[in-house]
Coordinates of C-alpha atoms in Angstrom, one line a residue:
M1 CA 82.7 -30.6 110.4
K2 CA 82.4 -29.7 113.8
V3 CA 80.0 -32.5 116.8
A4 CA 78.8 -29.5 117.6
E5 CA 76.9 -28.8 114.7
L6 CA 75.9 -32.7 114.0
S7 CA 74.3 -32.7 118.1
G8 CA 72.7 -29.1 117.7
L9 CA 70.5 -30.5 115.3
L10 CA 69.1 -33.0 118.4
E11 CA 68.8 -30.1 120.9
G12 CA 64.9 -28.6 121.5
L13 CA 63.7 -31.9 119.2
E14 CA 60.7 -33.6 120.3
L15 CA 59.0 -36.3 118.9
D16 CA 54.8 -37.0 119.0
A17 CA 53.3 -39.8 118.0
D18 CA 51.9 -37.7 114.7
P19 CA 52.7 -37.8 110.8
G20 CA 53.5 -33.9 111.9
S21 CA 56.2 -34.6 114.5
L22 CA 57.9 -37.9 112.8
R23 CA 57.8 -36.3 109.4
D24 CA 59.8 -33.3 111.2
A25 CA 62.2 -35.7 112.9
I26 CA 62.8 -37.5 109.7
A27 CA 64.0 -34.5 108.0
C28 CA 66.5 -33.7 110.9
F29 CA 67.6 -37.4 110.7
D30 CA 68.1 -36.5 106.3
R31 CA 70.6 -33.5 107.0
F32 CA 72.1 -35.6 110.3
S33 CA 73.0 -37.7 108.1
A34 CA 74.1 -35.8 105.7
L35 CA 76.5 -34.3 107.6
L36 CA 77.9 -37.5 109.5
A37 CA 78.4 -38.5 106.2
D38 CA 80.5 -35.6 105.0
A39 CA 82.9 -36.0 108.3
V40 CA 83.2 -39.5 107.3
G41 CA 84.3 -38.9 103.5
E42 CA 86.9 -36.5 105.0
F43 CA 87.9 -38.6 107.3
D44 CA 88.4 -41.5 104.8
G45 CA 90.3 -39.1 102.2
A46 CA 92.7 -38.1 105.1
K47 CA 93.3 -41.6 106.5
L48 CA 92.6 -40.9 110.1
F49 CA 92.0 -44.1 111.1
E50 CA 95.1 -45.0 110.4
L51 CA 96.5 -43.0 113.5
D52 CA 94.5 -45.8 116.2
G53 CA 96.4 -48.2 113.9
F54 CA 93.1 -49.3 111.8
T55 CA 93.2 -50.6 108.2
S56 CA 90.3 -48.8 106.9
T57 CA 87.5 -46.5 107.7
N58 CA 85.1 -49.3 108.0
M59 CA 87.0 -51.1 110.6
F60 CA 87.4 -47.8 112.7
L61 CA 83.5 -47.4 112.4
R62 CA 83.0 -50.9 113.6
H63 CA 85.1 -50.8 116.5
A64 CA 83.5 -47.7 117.6
G65 CA 79.9 -49.4 117.9
L66 CA 78.1 -49.8 114.5
G67 CA 77.5 -53.1 112.9
E68 CA 79.3 -54.7 110.0
S69 CA 76.1 -53.3 107.1
A70 CA 75.9 -49.6 108.7
A71 CA 80.1 -49.4 108.5
A72 CA 79.6 -50.5 105.2
R73 CA 77.1 -48.4 103.8
L74 CA 78.5 -45.1 105.8
T75 CA 81.8 -45.4 104.5
A76 CA 80.4 -46.1 100.6
T77 CA 77.7 -42.5 101.5
G78 CA 81.2 -40.9 103.2
R79 CA 83.1 -41.7 99.7
R80 CA 80.4 -41.4 97.3
M81 CA 80.1 -37.2 98.9
V82 CA 83.4 -36.5 98.5
A83 CA 83.4 -38.1 94.5
C84 CA 80.1 -36.4 94.2
P85 CA 80.0 -33.2 94.9
V86 CA 76.5 -31.8 93.6
T87 CA 74.6 -34.8 95.5
A88 CA 76.2 -34.1 98.3
E89 CA 75.0 -30.6 98.1
A90 CA 71.6 -31.9 97.1
Y91 CA 72.1 -34.4 100.1
R92 CA 72.6 -31.5 102.7
S93 CA 70.2 -28.9 101.4
G94 CA 67.5 -31.5 101.6
G95 CA 67.2 -31.4 98.1
L96 CA 67.8 -35.4 98.1
R97 CA 66.3 -37.8 100.8
S98 CA 68.2 -40.2 102.5
G99 CA 66.3 -43.0 100.9
H100 CA 67.7 -41.2 97.1
V101 CA 70.9 -41.3 98.8
D102 CA 71.0 -45.1 99.6
A103 CA 69.8 -45.9 95.8
I104 CA 72.1 -44.3 94.5
V105 CA 75.1 -45.4 96.6
A106 CA 73.9 -49.0 96.5
N107 CA 74.2 -48.5 92.4
T108 CA 77.4 -46.3 92.2
P109 CA 80.1 -49.4 92.1
E110 CA 84.0 -48.2 92.0
R111 CA 84.0 -49.4 88.3
V112 CA 80.9 -46.9 87.1
L113 CA 81.3 -44.2 90.1
G114 CA 83.1 -42.3 87.6
Q115 CA 80.6 -42.3 85.3
Y116 CA 77.6 -41.6 87.7
A117 CA 79.6 -38.0 88.1
A118 CA 80.2 -37.0 84.9
Q119 CA 76.6 -37.0 85.1
E120 CA 74.9 -36.1 88.1
D121 CA 73.9 -32.4 86.8
E122 CA 71.4 -34.0 84.9
F123 CA 70.5 -37.0 87.4
V124 CA 70.3 -35.6 90.6
P125 CA 67.4 -33.6 89.3
A126 CA 65.8 -36.3 88.3
I127 CA 66.3 -38.4 91.3
A128 CA 65.2 -35.6 93.6
A129 CA 61.5 -36.0 92.0
L130 CA 61.0 -39.2 92.5
T131 CA 59.9 -41.8 95.2
T132 CA 62.9 -43.3 96.5
R133 CA 61.3 -46.7 95.1
G134 CA 61.0 -45.0 92.0
A135 CA 64.9 -44.1 92.4
S136 CA 65.9 -47.1 93.1
T137 CA 64.1 -48.6 90.1
V138 CA 65.9 -46.1 87.9
M139 CA 69.3 -46.1 89.6
R140 CA 69.4 -50.3 88.9
R141 CA 68.7 -49.6 85.1
W142 CA 71.3 -46.9 85.3
R143 CA 73.7 -49.4 86.7
S144 CA 73.1 -52.1 84.1
Y145 CA 73.4 -50.0 81.4
A146 CA 76.7 -48.1 82.5
E147 CA 78.4 -51.6 83.4
D148 CA 77.1 -53.1 80.0
A149 CA 78.9 -50.2 78.1
L150 CA 82.3 -50.6 80.0
D151 CA 82.3 -54.4 79.1
A152 CA 81.6 -53.3 75.8
K153 CA 84.8 -51.4 75.8
R154 CA 87.0 -54.3 76.3
N155 CA 88.8 -56.8 73.9
E156 CA 87.4 -59.7 75.5
T157 CA 88.9 -61.9 72.6
D158 CA 92.6 -60.6 74.4
T159 CA 93.3 -64.1 75.8
R160 CA 97.2 -63.8 76.1
R161 CA 98.4 -64.6 79.4
E162 CA 102.4 -65.4 80.8
V163 CA 103.9 -65.6 84.0
S164 CA 107.6 -66.0 84.7
F165 CA 109.1 -66.1 88.0
S166 CA 112.8 -66.8 88.8
I167 CA 115.0 -66.6 92.0
T168 CA 118.2 -64.0 91.7
A169 CA 121.9 -65.2 92.9
N170 CA 121.0 -63.1 96.3
G171 CA 118.1 -65.0 97.0
R172 CA 115.4 -62.4 95.7
G173 CA 112.6 -63.3 93.6
E174 CA 111.6 -62.1 90.4
L175 CA 108.1 -61.9 89.5
R176 CA 106.5 -60.2 86.3
G177 CA 103.1 -61.4 84.3
S178 CA 100.7 -60.4 81.7
F179 CA 96.9 -61.2 81.7
D180 CA 93.8 -60.4 80.0
P181 CA 91.6 -57.8 80.7
A182 CA 89.2 -60.4 83.1
T183 CA 92.2 -61.6 84.7
A184 CA 93.8 -58.4 85.2
E185 CA 90.2 -57.2 86.6
L186 CA 90.3 -60.1 89.4
I187 CA 94.2 -59.5 90.6
K188 CA 93.2 -56.2 91.0
T189 CA 90.0 -56.9 93.1
G190 CA 91.9 -59.6 95.2
L191 CA 95.3 -57.0 95.7
E192 CA 93.0 -54.2 97.2
R193 CA 91.1 -56.7 98.9
F194 CA 94.4 -57.9 100.9
E195 CA 96.3 -54.8 100.8
V196 CA 97.0 -53.1 104.7
K197 CA 97.0 -49.3 104.6
N198 CA 100.1 -47.9 106.0
N199 CA 100.2 -47.7 109.8
P200 CA 101.5 -44.6 111.4
N201 CA 103.6 -47.0 113.9
E202 CA 105.3 -48.8 111.1
P203 CA 107.5 -47.0 108.6
A204 CA 106.2 -45.8 105.6
R205 CA 105.8 -48.1 102.4
T206 CA 105.3 -47.0 99.2
A207 CA 102.3 -48.8 96.8
K208 CA 104.1 -50.5 95.2
Q209 CA 105.4 -52.3 98.8
R210 CA 101.8 -52.7 100.0
R211 CA 100.9 -54.5 97.0
A212 CA 103.6 -56.8 97.4
D213 CA 102.3 -57.6 100.6
A214 CA 99.4 -57.9 99.6
L215 CA 100.8 -61.1 97.2
R216 CA 102.2 -62.8 100.0
D217 CA 99.3 -62.5 102.3
I218 CA 97.3 -64.2 99.3
F219 CA 99.5 -66.8 99.0
T220 CA 99.9 -67.3 102.9
Y221 CA 96.5 -67.5 102.7
A222 CA 96.7 -70.4 100.0
V223 CA 98.9 -72.1 101.0
E224 CA 98.0 -72.6 104.8
N225 CA 94.3 -73.4 104.2
G226 CA 94.2 -75.0 100.5
D227 CA 91.0 -76.5 100.1
D228 CA 89.7 -75.4 103.6
T229 CA 86.5 -72.9 103.4
S230 CA 85.6 -73.1 107.6
G231 CA 88.5 -71.7 108.7
T232 CA 89.4 -73.9 111.7
A233 CA 90.5 -77.1 109.8
G234 CA 93.9 -78.2 109.9
R235 CA 96.3 -75.9 107.6
H236 CA 98.9 -76.4 104.9
R237 CA 102.0 -75.1 105.8
P238 CA 104.7 -73.9 103.5
H239 CA 108.1 -75.6 104.3
V240 CA 110.7 -73.3 104.8
T241 CA 114.2 -74.1 105.8
I242 CA 116.4 -72.4 108.2
M243 CA 119.2 -72.5 110.5
V244 CA 119.4 -71.2 113.6
N245 CA 122.3 -71.0 116.3
A246 CA 121.5 -72.2 119.6
N247 CA 123.7 -70.1 121.2
D248 CA 123.1 -66.7 120.1
G249 CA 120.2 -66.9 117.8
D250 CA 121.6 -65.9 114.6
A251 CA 119.4 -67.3 111.7
W252 CA 120.2 -67.8 107.7
N253 CA 118.4 -70.0 105.0
L254 CA 120.0 -72.7 103.0
N255 CA 122.0 -70.7 100.5
G256 CA 123.5 -69.2 103.6
E257 CA 121.7 -65.6 103.5
P258 CA 121.3 -63.9 107.1
L259 CA 117.5 -63.6 108.3
S260 CA 116.3 -60.7 111.2
G261 CA 115.3 -61.8 114.4
P262 CA 111.4 -60.7 113.8
I263 CA 111.5 -62.7 110.3
V264 CA 112.4 -65.9 111.9
T265 CA 110.3 -65.3 115.4
S266 CA 107.1 -65.1 113.5
W267 CA 107.5 -68.2 111.7
L268 CA 108.4 -70.0 114.7
C269 CA 105.1 -68.8 116.3
D270 CA 102.7 -71.0 113.9
S271 CA 105.0 -73.4 112.1
L272 CA 106.5 -77.4 111.6
V273 CA 109.8 -77.3 113.7
N274 CA 112.1 -80.1 112.5
R275 CA 115.7 -80.3 114.5
L276 CA 118.7 -81.0 113.6
V277 CA 122.2 -80.7 115.9
M278 CA 125.1 -80.5 113.6
D279 CA 129.1 -80.7 115.1
A280 CA 131.1 -78.2 114.3
D281 CA 132.3 -79.7 111.2
G282 CA 128.4 -79.5 110.0
V283 CA 128.3 -83.1 110.7
P284 CA 124.9 -84.2 111.9
L285 CA 124.4 -85.5 115.3
D286 CA 121.0 -85.5 116.1
Y287 CA 117.7 -85.3 113.6
G288 CA 115.2 -85.1 116.7
R289 CA 111.7 -85.3 115.5
S290 CA 108.8 -82.9 113.7
E291 CA 106.5 -81.4 116.1
R292 CA 104.0 -79.0 114.9
T293 CA 104.3 -75.4 117.7
A294 CA 100.3 -74.9 117.4
P295 CA 99.3 -78.8 116.9
T296 CA 95.8 -78.9 114.6
A297 CA 93.4 -79.6 117.8
L298 CA 95.0 -76.8 119.8
W299 CA 94.8 -74.3 116.7
K300 CA 91.3 -75.0 116.2
A301 CA 90.5 -74.4 119.4
V302 CA 92.1 -70.9 119.6
A303 CA 90.6 -70.6 116.2
T304 CA 86.8 -71.2 117.9
R305 CA 87.7 -69.2 120.8
D306 CA 89.1 -65.6 119.1
G307 CA 87.0 -66.4 115.9
G308 CA 89.7 -63.8 113.5
C309 CA 92.6 -62.0 113.9
R310 CA 92.6 -60.4 117.8
F311 CA 94.3 -57.3 116.8
P312 CA 91.2 -54.6 117.8
G313 CA 89.5 -53.6 115.3
C314 CA 90.7 -56.1 112.8
D315 CA 87.8 -58.7 110.6
R316 CA 89.4 -60.8 109.0
P317 CA 88.5 -64.5 109.8
P318 CA 90.9 -67.5 111.7
R319 CA 91.5 -68.6 107.5
W320 CA 93.6 -65.8 107.7
C321 CA 95.9 -65.9 110.6
Q322 CA 98.2 -67.0 112.4
A323 CA 98.9 -68.4 116.1
H324 CA 101.1 -65.7 118.0
H325 CA 102.6 -66.9 121.3
L326 CA 102.6 -63.8 123.4
K327 CA 105.7 -64.8 125.3
H328 CA 107.5 -66.1 122.3
W329 CA 108.3 -70.3 122.5
T330 CA 111.9 -69.4 121.9
E331 CA 112.2 -67.2 125.8
G332 CA 110.1 -70.1 127.2
G333 CA 106.3 -69.3 126.7
C334 CA 104.1 -72.5 126.5
T335 CA 101.8 -73.5 123.4
D336 CA 98.7 -73.7 125.2
L337 CA 95.3 -71.6 124.9
D338 CA 96.4 -69.4 127.5
N339 CA 99.6 -67.8 126.1
L340 CA 98.2 -68.0 122.0
A341 CA 96.1 -65.1 120.1
L342 CA 95.1 -65.5 116.4
L343 CA 97.3 -62.5 114.2
C344 CA 96.2 -61.8 110.7
T345 CA 99.4 -61.7 108.9
H346 CA 99.6 -57.9 108.9
H347 CA 99.3 -57.3 112.2
H348 CA 101.6 -60.7 113.4
H349 CA 104.5 -58.7 111.7
L350 CA 103.6 -55.5 113.5
V351 CA 103.7 -57.1 117.0
H352 CA 107.0 -59.0 116.2
E353 CA 108.8 -55.5 114.7
K354 CA 107.4 -52.7 116.1
G355 CA 107.6 -52.9 119.5
W356 CA 103.7 -53.5 120.3
V357 CA 103.2 -55.9 123.0
A358 CA 100.3 -58.3 123.5
K359 CA 99.0 -59.3 126.9
L360 CA 96.1 -61.6 127.4
L361 CA 93.8 -61.0 130.8
P362 CA 92.3 -63.9 132.4
D363 CA 88.8 -62.6 131.2
L364 CA 90.3 -63.3 127.6
T365 CA 90.6 -59.5 126.7
L366 CA 93.6 -59.1 124.8
E367 CA 95.1 -55.7 125.7
V368 CA 97.7 -54.5 122.9
T369 CA 100.1 -52.1 123.9
G370 CA 101.5 -49.7 121.0
P371 CA 105.0 -48.0 120.4
D372 CA 102.7 -44.6 122.2
G373 CA 101.6 -46.6 124.8
R374 CA 98.4 -46.6 124.3
V375 CA 96.5 -49.7 125.5
H376 CA 93.7 -51.3 122.6
S377 CA 92.0 -54.1 123.3
S378 CA 89.9 -56.7 122.0
R379 CA 87.2 -59.5 123.0
P380 CA 87.0 -62.6 121.2
R381 CA 84.4 -63.1 118.7
G382 CA 84.4 -66.8 119.1
I383 CA 82.7 -69.4 121.2
E384 CA 84.7 -69.5 124.6
P385 CA 86.0 -73.0 125.6
P386 CA 85.3 -74.5 129.3
R387 CA 88.5 -73.1 131.6
L388 CA 90.0 -74.9 133.9
L389 CA 91.0 -74.1 137.4

């Protein structure tokens, strides 16, 4: 799809305040919308959003200037054009208008999309003959019948469920489980919601690895937020014990297994630190005191200012984020408002492990430089607190 083909539709278009001119303009808008949906569907299918570090087409479109609902609607329409070629062709040729397509998209969620695609040869001519209001009514009824048919196929009496979890000799965890259909659907939705797609600037992960990372994010979210739904209340951090050599920075867990530097630094960005000084024989000399690296009040201020993950294009809210030290405190960085920025779990790991550099400018713009040297920027989405001179 060429941009010239899209922009060419607008050349020579003049609008007058008369019915004929407006009808022509709306027809042109429908044609433009059909071509744009095709381009977005192709863009989404090829995952081209990953080239700029985004995790979804929806996120890319919002960063490009679309509103949240418009981006979500355009992404969904693009995907339907790929999955439903008959509908796509009718949209391009003018057989279906934008109102018809909106009704189809709104009533073909993923779980029944296959059913619609299998019936679109019959559906499209019937929908095209209706008004947009009639199309919406028919599609809502069809969706209800389609979902009822799916539910009828499920064996709702099968409520068997079990989970086993064990720690192996090398400290790794083994998780196995079996769930009833309703719970299985809930888990599938949760994993898909938290899964972050591959980024070209990090090592490629398999589907199983992405699901494992999503499960990590789900547990991180649950442990850090507890019963809080506001996203700015004090969080309940997990208790993880690690030993760090003050001289060379080497770290290990209680089982004596080494931990990588990026893992340790990402944990220490936003955690409870308990200092325990031991002599050469391992005898404790000083227990120190427990202090929160990012105190609750300060974390609230950062969350209020940033409004969520500050990685350009990411929309995850504060309750899914950690306070990241732009200059790590182990390197002399201060734990204050000017040295902290919220990052979601995925982007927090990214900036610690893969050569990304984040810098907060005096006007609160966050500049993120990738390994390829490209610079991305974001502005805080929350309320900017008063700044002291």
